[in-house]
Coordinates of C-alpha atoms and ligand atoms in Angstrom, one line a residue:
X10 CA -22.6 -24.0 -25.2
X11 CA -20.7 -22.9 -22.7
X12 CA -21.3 -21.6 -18.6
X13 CA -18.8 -18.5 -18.5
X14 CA -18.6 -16.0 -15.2
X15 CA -17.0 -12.5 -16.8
X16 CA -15.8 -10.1 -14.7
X17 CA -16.0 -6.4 -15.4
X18 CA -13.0 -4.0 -13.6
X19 CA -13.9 -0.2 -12.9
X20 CA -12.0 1.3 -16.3
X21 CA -14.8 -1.2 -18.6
X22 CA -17.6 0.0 -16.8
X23 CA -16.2 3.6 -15.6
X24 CA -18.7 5.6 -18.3
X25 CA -21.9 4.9 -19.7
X26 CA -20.1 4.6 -23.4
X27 CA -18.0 1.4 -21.7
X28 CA -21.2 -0.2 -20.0
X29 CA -22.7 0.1 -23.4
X30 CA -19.6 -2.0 -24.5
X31 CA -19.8 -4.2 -22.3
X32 CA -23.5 -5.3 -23.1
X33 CA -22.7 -5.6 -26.5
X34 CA -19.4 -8.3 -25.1
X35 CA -22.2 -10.1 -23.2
X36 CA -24.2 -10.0 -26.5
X37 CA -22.0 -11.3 -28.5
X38 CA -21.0 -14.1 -26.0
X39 CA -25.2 -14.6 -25.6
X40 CA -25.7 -14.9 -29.1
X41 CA -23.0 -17.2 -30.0
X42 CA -25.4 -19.9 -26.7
X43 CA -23.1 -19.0 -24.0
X44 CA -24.8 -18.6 -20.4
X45 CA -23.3 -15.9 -19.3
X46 CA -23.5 -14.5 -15.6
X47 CA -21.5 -10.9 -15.3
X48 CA -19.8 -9.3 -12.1
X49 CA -18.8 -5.9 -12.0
X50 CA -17.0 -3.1 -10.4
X51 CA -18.2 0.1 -9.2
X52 CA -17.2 3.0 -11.9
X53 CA -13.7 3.3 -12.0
X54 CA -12.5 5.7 -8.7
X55 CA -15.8 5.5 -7.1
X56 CA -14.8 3.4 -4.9
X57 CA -12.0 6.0 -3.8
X58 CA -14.9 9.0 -4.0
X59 CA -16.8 6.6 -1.3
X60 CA -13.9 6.0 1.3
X61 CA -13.2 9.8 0.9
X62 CA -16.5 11.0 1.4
X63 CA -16.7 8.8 4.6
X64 CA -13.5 10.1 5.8
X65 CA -14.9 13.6 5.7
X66 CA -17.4 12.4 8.3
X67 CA -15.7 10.6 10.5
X68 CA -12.0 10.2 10.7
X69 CA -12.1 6.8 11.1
X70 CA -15.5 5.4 9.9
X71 CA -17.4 2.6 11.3
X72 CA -16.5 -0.4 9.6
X73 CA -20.2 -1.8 9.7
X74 CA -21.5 1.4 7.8
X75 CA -18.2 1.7 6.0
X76 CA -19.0 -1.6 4.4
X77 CA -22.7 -0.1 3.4
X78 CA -21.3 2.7 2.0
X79 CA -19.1 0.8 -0.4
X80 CA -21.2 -1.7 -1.8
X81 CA -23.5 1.6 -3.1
X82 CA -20.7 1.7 -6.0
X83 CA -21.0 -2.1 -7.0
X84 CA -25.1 -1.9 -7.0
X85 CA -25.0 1.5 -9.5
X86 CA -23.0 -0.6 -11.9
X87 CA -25.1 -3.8 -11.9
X88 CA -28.3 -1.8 -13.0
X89 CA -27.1 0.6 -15.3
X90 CA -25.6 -3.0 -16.7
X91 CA -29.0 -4.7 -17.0
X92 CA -30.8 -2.0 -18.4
X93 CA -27.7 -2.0 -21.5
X94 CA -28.7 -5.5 -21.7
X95 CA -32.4 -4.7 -21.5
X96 CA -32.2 -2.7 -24.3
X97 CA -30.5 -5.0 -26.4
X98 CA -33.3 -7.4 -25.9
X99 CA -31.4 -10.2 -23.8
X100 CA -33.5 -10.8 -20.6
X101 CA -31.0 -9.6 -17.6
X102 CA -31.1 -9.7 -14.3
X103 CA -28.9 -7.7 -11.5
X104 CA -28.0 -8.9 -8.5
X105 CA -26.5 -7.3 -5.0
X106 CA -24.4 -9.8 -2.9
X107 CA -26.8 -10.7 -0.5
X108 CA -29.4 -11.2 -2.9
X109 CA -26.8 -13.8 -4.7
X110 CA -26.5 -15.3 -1.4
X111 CA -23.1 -14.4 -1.3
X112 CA -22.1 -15.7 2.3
X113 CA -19.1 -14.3 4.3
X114 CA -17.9 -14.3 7.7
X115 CA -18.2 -10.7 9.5
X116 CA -14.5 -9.2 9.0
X117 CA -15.8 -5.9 7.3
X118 CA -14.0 -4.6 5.0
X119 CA -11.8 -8.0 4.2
X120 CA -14.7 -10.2 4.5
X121 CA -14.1 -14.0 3.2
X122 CA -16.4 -15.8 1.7
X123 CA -18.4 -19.1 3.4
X124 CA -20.9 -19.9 1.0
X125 CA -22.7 -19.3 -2.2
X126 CA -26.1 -20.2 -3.2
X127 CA -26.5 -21.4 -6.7
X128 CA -30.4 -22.7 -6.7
X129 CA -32.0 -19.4 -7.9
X130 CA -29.2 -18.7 -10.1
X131 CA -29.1 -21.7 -11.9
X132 CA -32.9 -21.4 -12.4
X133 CA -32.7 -17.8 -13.7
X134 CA -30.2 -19.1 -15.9
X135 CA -32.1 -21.8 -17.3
X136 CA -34.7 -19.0 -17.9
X137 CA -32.5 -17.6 -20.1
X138 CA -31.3 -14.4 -18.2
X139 CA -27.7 -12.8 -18.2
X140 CA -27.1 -12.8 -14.4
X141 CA -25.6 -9.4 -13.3
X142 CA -24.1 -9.4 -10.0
X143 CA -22.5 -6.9 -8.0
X144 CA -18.5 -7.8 -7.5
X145 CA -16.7 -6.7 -4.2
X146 CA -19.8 -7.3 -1.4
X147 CA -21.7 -10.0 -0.2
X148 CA -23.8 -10.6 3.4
X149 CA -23.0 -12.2 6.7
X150 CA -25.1 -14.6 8.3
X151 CA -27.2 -12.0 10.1
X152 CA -27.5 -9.8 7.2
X153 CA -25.2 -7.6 7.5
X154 CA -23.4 -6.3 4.6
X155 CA -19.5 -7.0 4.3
X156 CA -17.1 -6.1 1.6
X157 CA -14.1 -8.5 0.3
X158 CA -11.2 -6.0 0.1
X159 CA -10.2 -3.9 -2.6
X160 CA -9.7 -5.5 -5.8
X161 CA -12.6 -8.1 -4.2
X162 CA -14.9 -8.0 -7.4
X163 CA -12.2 -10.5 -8.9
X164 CA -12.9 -12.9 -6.0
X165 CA -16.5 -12.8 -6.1
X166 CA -15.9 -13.9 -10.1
X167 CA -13.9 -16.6 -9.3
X168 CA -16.1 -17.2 -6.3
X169 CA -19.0 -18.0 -8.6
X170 CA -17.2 -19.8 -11.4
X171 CA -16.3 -22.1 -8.6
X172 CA -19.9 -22.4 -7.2
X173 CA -21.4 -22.8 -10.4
X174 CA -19.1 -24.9 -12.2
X175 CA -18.4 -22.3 -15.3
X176 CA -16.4 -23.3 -17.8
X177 CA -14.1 -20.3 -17.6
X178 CA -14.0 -17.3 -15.6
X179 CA -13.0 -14.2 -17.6
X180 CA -11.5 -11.2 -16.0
X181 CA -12.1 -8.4 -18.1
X182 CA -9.7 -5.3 -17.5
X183 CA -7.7 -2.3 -19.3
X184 CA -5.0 -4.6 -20.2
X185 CA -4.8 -7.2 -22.6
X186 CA -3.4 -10.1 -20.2
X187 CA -1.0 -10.7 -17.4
X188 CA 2.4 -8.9 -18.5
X189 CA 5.5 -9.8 -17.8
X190 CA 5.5 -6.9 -15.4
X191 CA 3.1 -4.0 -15.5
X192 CA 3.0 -2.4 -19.1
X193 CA 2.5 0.9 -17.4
X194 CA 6.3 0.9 -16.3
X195 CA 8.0 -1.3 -19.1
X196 CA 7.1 -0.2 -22.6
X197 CA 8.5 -3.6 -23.8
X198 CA 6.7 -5.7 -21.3
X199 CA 5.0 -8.5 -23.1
X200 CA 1.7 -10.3 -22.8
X201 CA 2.3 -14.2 -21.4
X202 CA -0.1 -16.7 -23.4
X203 CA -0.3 -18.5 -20.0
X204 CA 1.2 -18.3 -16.3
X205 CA 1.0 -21.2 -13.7
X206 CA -1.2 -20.4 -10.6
X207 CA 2.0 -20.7 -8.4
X208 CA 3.7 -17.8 -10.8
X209 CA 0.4 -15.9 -10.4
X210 CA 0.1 -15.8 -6.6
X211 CA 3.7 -14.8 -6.3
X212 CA 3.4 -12.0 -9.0
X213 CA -0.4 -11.0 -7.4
X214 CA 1.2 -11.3 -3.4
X215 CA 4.1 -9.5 -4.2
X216 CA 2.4 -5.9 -5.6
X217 CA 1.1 -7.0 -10.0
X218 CA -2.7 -6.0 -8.4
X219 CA -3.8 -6.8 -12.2
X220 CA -5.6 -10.3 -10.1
X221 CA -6.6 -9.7 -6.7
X222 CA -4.2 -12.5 -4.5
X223 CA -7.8 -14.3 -3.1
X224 CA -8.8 -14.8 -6.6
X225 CA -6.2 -16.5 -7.5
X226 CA -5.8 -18.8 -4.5
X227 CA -9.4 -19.4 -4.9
X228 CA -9.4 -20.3 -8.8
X229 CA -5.9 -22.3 -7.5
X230 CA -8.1 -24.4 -4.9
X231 CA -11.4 -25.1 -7.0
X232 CA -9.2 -25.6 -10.3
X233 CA -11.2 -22.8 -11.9
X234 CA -9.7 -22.3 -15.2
X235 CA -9.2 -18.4 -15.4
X236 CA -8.1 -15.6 -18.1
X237 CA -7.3 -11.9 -18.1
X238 CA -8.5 -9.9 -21.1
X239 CA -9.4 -7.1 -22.1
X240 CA -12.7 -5.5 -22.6
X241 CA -11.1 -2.5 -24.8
X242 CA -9.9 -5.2 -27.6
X243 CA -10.5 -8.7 -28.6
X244 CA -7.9 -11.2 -28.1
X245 CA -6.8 -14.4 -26.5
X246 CA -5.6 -12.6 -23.3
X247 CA -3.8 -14.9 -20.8
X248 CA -4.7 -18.2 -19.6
X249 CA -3.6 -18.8 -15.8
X250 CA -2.8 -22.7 -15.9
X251 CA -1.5 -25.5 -13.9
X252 CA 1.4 -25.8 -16.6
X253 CA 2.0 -22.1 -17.5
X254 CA 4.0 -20.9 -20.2
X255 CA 5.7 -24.1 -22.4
X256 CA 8.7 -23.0 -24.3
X257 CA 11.3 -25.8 -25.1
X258 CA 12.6 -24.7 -21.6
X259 CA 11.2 -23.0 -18.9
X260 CA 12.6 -19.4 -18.4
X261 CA 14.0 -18.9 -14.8
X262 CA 12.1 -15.6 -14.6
X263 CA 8.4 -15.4 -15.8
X264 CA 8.0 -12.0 -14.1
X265 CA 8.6 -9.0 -12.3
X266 CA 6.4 -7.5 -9.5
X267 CA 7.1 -4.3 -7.3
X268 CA 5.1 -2.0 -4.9
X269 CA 5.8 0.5 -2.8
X270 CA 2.9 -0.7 -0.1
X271 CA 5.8 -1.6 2.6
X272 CA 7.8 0.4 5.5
X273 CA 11.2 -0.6 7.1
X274 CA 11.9 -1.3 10.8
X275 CA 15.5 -1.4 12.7
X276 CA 16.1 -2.5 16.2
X277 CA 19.2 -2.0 16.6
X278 CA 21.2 -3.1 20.0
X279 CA 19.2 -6.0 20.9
X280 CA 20.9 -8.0 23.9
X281 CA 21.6 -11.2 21.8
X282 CA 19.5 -14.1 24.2
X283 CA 17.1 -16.2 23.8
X284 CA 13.7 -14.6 22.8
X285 CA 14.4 -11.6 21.8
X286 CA 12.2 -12.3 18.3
X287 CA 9.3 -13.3 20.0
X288 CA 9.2 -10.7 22.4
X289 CA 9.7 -8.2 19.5
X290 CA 7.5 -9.6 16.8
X291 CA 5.0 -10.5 19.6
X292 CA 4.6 -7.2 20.8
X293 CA 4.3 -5.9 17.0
X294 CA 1.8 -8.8 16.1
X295 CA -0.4 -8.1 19.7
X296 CA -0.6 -4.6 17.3
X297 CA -2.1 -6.5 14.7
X298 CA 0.3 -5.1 12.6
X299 CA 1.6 -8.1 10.0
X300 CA 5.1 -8.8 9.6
X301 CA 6.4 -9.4 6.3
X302 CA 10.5 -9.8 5.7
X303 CA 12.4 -10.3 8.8
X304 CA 16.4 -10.1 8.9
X305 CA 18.3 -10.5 12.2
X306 CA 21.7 -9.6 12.2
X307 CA 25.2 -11.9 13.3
X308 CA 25.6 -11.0 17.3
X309 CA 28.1 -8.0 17.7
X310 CA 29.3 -7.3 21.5
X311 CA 26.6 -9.4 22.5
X312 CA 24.0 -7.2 20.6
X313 CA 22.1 -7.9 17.4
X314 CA 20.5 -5.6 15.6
X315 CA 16.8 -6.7 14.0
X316 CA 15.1 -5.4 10.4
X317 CA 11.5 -6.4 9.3
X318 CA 9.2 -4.7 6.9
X319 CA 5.3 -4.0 7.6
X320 CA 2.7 -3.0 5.0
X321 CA 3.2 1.4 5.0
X322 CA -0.5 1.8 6.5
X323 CA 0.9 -0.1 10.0
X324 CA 4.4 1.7 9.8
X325 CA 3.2 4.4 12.8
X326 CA 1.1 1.7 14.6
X327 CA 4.4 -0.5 14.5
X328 CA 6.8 2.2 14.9
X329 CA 4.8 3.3 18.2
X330 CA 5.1 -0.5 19.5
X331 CA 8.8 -0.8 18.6
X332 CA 9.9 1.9 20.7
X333 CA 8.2 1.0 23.5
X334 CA 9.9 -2.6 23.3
X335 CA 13.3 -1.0 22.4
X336 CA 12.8 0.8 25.8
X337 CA 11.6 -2.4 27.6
X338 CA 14.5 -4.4 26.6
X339 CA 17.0 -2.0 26.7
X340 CA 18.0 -1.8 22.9
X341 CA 20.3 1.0 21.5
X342 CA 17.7 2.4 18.8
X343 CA 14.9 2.5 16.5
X344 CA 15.2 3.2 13.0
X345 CA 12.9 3.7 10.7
X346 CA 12.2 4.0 6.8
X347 CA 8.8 4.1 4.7
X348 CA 10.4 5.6 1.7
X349 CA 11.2 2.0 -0.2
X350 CA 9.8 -0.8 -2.2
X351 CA 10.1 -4.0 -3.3
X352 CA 11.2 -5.3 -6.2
X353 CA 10.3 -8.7 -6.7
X354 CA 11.6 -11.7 -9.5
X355 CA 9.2 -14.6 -10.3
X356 CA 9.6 -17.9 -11.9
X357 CA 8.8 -21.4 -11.3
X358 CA 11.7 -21.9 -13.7
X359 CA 14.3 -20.8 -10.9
X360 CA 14.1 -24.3 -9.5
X361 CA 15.8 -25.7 -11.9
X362 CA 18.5 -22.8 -12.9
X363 CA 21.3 -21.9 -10.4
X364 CA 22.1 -18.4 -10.1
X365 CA 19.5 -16.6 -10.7
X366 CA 19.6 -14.4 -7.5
X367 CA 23.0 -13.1 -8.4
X368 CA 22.1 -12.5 -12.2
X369 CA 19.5 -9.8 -10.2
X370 CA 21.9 -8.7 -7.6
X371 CA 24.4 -7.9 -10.6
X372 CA 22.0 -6.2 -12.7
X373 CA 20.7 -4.1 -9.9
X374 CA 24.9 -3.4 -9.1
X375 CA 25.6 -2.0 -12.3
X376 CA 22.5 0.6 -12.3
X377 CA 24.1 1.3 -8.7
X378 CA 20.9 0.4 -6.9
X379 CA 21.8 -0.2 -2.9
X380 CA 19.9 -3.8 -2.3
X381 CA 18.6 -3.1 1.6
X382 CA 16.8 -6.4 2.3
X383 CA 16.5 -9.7 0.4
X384 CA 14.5 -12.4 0.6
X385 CA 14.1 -15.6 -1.6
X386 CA 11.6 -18.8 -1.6
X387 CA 11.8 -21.2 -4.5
X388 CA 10.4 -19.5 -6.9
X389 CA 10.9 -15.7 -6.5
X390 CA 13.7 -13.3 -5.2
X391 CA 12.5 -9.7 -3.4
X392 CA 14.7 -7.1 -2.7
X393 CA 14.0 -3.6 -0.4
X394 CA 15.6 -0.7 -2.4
X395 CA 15.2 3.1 -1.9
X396 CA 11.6 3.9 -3.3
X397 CA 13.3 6.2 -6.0
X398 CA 15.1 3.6 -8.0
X399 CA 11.5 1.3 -8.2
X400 CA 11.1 2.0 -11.6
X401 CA 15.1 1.8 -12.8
X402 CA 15.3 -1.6 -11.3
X403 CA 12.1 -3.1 -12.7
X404 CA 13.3 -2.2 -15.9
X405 CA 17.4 -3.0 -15.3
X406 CA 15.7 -6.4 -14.3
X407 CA 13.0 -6.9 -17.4
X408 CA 16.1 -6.2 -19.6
X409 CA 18.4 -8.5 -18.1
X410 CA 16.4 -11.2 -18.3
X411 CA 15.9 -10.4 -21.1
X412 CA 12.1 -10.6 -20.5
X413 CA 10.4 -9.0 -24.1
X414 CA 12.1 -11.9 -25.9
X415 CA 9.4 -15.0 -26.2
X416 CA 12.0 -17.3 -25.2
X417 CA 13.8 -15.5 -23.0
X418 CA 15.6 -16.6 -19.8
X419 CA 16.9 -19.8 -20.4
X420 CA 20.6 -18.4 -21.1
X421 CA 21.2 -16.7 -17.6
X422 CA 21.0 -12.8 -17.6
Ligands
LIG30 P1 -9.6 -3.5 -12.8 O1 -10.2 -2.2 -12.5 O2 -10.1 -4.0 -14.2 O3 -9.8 -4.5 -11.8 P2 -6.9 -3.1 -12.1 O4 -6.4 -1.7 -12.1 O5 -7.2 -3.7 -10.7 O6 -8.1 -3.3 -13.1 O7 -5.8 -4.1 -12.7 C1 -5.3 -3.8 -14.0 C2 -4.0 -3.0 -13.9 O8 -3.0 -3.9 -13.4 C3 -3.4 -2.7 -15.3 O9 -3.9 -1.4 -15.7 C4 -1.9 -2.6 -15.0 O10 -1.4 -1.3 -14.9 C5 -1.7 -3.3 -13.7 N1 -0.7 -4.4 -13.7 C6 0.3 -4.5 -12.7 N2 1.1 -5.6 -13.0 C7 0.6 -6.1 -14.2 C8 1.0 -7.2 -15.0 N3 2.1 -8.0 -14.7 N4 0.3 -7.5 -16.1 C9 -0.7 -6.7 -16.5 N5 -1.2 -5.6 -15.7 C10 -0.5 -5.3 -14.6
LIG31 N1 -14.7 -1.4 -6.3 C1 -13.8 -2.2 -5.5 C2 -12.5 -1.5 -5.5 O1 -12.3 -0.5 -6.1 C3 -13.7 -3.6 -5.9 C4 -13.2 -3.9 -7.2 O2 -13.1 -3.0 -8.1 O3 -12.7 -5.0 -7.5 O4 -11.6 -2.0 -4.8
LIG32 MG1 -8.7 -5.0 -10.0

């Protein structure tokens, strides 16, 4: 008998027909002695309706009621849920994040969690219900309601597989495992039988929203072991481990990851003295704008010129700021781009195989893609290309690496 936290995503419980299915998962999973406690998502694009909806109110809503709002789509799910399992006979019970004692600091709207309280759980659990708890939301210490960020419903799973002590926490989603990159774009993309944490923070940080990035880091921190399936088909899915995927060798490249959620920024004619990046990336981070890749040109007449990329919903906030500084410190000119994305190479296998960068730099040269930006850590290599050639260079990339074949990687693309 086993403790397992599953987590629901808005596609499996986005019609009545897929709640249905899911209650017949969790009795399956019930009647084979497994505790089960589920989390779900609001119906897939409620979430959206909701921010939409507020926006028609007020063009910037309160982030207090903002918060309220939201968790509405998480608490519909949880009782149409229990009543699915209700009527199946299993004894269920649903759950909104306060009344889990979910408990998070105030930040609404990217709200982290402090503490959980597992007493009554682990008592309704020993009474033999299916705990049903809404994903996404959970209560600051006054009460208030606060939300986690999107994607959050994976955190609270992992959140309460760590609490509790589950044996597994199962994400449940519209695809069958973590892919090599996003099956959406790459028909050949394959499913991994495992991926190491590190691998999946890189993948999940750098755009592959298939596992929100706090999930992971949480399941990293607490060691909860943790799977992506789906809830469409039965299957092994994918195991994110501490050893990831063994092959005789490890392939350089596990992955590809790519979004289009960043804008470029050019100072260019910077007088070329001391603290000319603090004042600039002060003034931008003052904005609370985060930075994320920063290039600074070799000096020229005594000038430099300075590129950095900020996430596209800060590029006017941070464009606004940049010009002012440009004018402060006498710089030539601002330039500005919000049309490009970033493609992204993953691998804990890198460390040990040279050459890998220019493997992707070649293979991006012969489809002609312009690389604008590059940036590299020891496991993973991000470009900044035009926003048009996304898709050609994710698949250029999965194809040089050669990335559908099992084994693939070990000879260099
Ligand atoms: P849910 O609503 O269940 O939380 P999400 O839409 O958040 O589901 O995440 C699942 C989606 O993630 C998939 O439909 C897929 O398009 C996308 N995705 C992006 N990168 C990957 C990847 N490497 N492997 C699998 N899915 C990926
Ligand atoms: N419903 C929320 C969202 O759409 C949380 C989640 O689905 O994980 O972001
Ligand atoms: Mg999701």
């Amino acid at each position: 008998m086993a403790l397992l936290v599953q987590k629901y995503g808005g596609t499996s419980v986005g019609s009545v027909e897929r709640i249905e299915a899911v209650a017949d998962r969790v009795l399956k999973h019930k009647q084979q002695g497994d505790d089960i406690v589920v989390v779900v998502s609001a119906m897939s694009g409620e979430t959206n309706r909701l921010i939409e909806l507020a926006k028609s109110v007020q063009a910037t809503p309160d982030a207090r009621e903002m918060d309220v709002l939201l968790s509405t789509g998480e608490q519909v799910t949880i009782a149409l849920l229990s009543m699915a399992l209700m009527k199946r006979g299993l004894l269920a019970k649903s759950y909104t994040g306060s009344q889990v004692r979910i408990t998070t600091d105030n930040a609404h709207g990217k709200a982290r969690i402090q503490d959980i309280d597992t007493e009554a759980m682990k008592s309704d659990l020993a009474e033999g219900n299916v705990l049903v708890v809404a994903g996404f939301q959970g209560a600051d210490e006054l009460g208030n309601i606060t939300t986690l960020g999107r994607g959050g419903s994976d955190t609270t799973g992992v959140a309460l597989a760590a609490a509790l002590k589950a044996d597994e926490c199962q994400i449940y989603t519209d695809v069958d495992g973590v892919y090599t990159t996003d099956p959406r774009v790459v028909d050949s993309a394959r499913r991994l039988e495992k991926i190491t944490f590190e691998e999946m923070l890189e993948m999940a940080s750098l755009g592959s929203k298939v596992l929100q990035i706090r999930a992971v880091e949480f399941a990293g921190k607490y060691q909860v072991p943790l799977r992506v399936l789906s809830s469409f088909t039965e299957g092994e899915g994918t195991l994110i481990t501490t050893d990831g995927e063994q092959s005789m060798e490890q392939p350089a490249v596990s992955g590809i990851a790519f979004n289009r959620d960043e804008a470029k920024l050019t100072i260019k004619g910077v007088p070329d003295v001391p603290g000319m990046a603090s004042k600039i990336l002060g003034s931008i981070s003052d904005a609370n704008v985060e930075v994320d890749m920063i290039v600074q040109n070799v000096s020229i007449d005594g000038t430099t010129d300075f590129t950095f990329t900020v996430h596209r919903n800060d590029f006017e906030k941070a464009s606004k700021e940049l010009h002012a500084v440009a004018a402060d410190l006498g710089a030539k000119e601002v330039l500005q781009d919000d049309k490009i994305a970033k493609v992204s190479i993953v691998g804990v296998g890198m460390r040990s195989h040279a050459g890998v960068a220019s493997s992707m730099f070649k293979a991006l040269a012969q489809e002609s893609i312009n690389i604008q930006l590059i940036s590299t850590s020891e496991i993973k290599v991000s470009v900044i290309i035009d926003e048009k050639y996304m898709e050609l260079a994710v698949r250029a990339l999965h194809s040089a690496f050669k990335l559908n074949e099992p084994d693939a990687g070990v000879s260099e693309a």
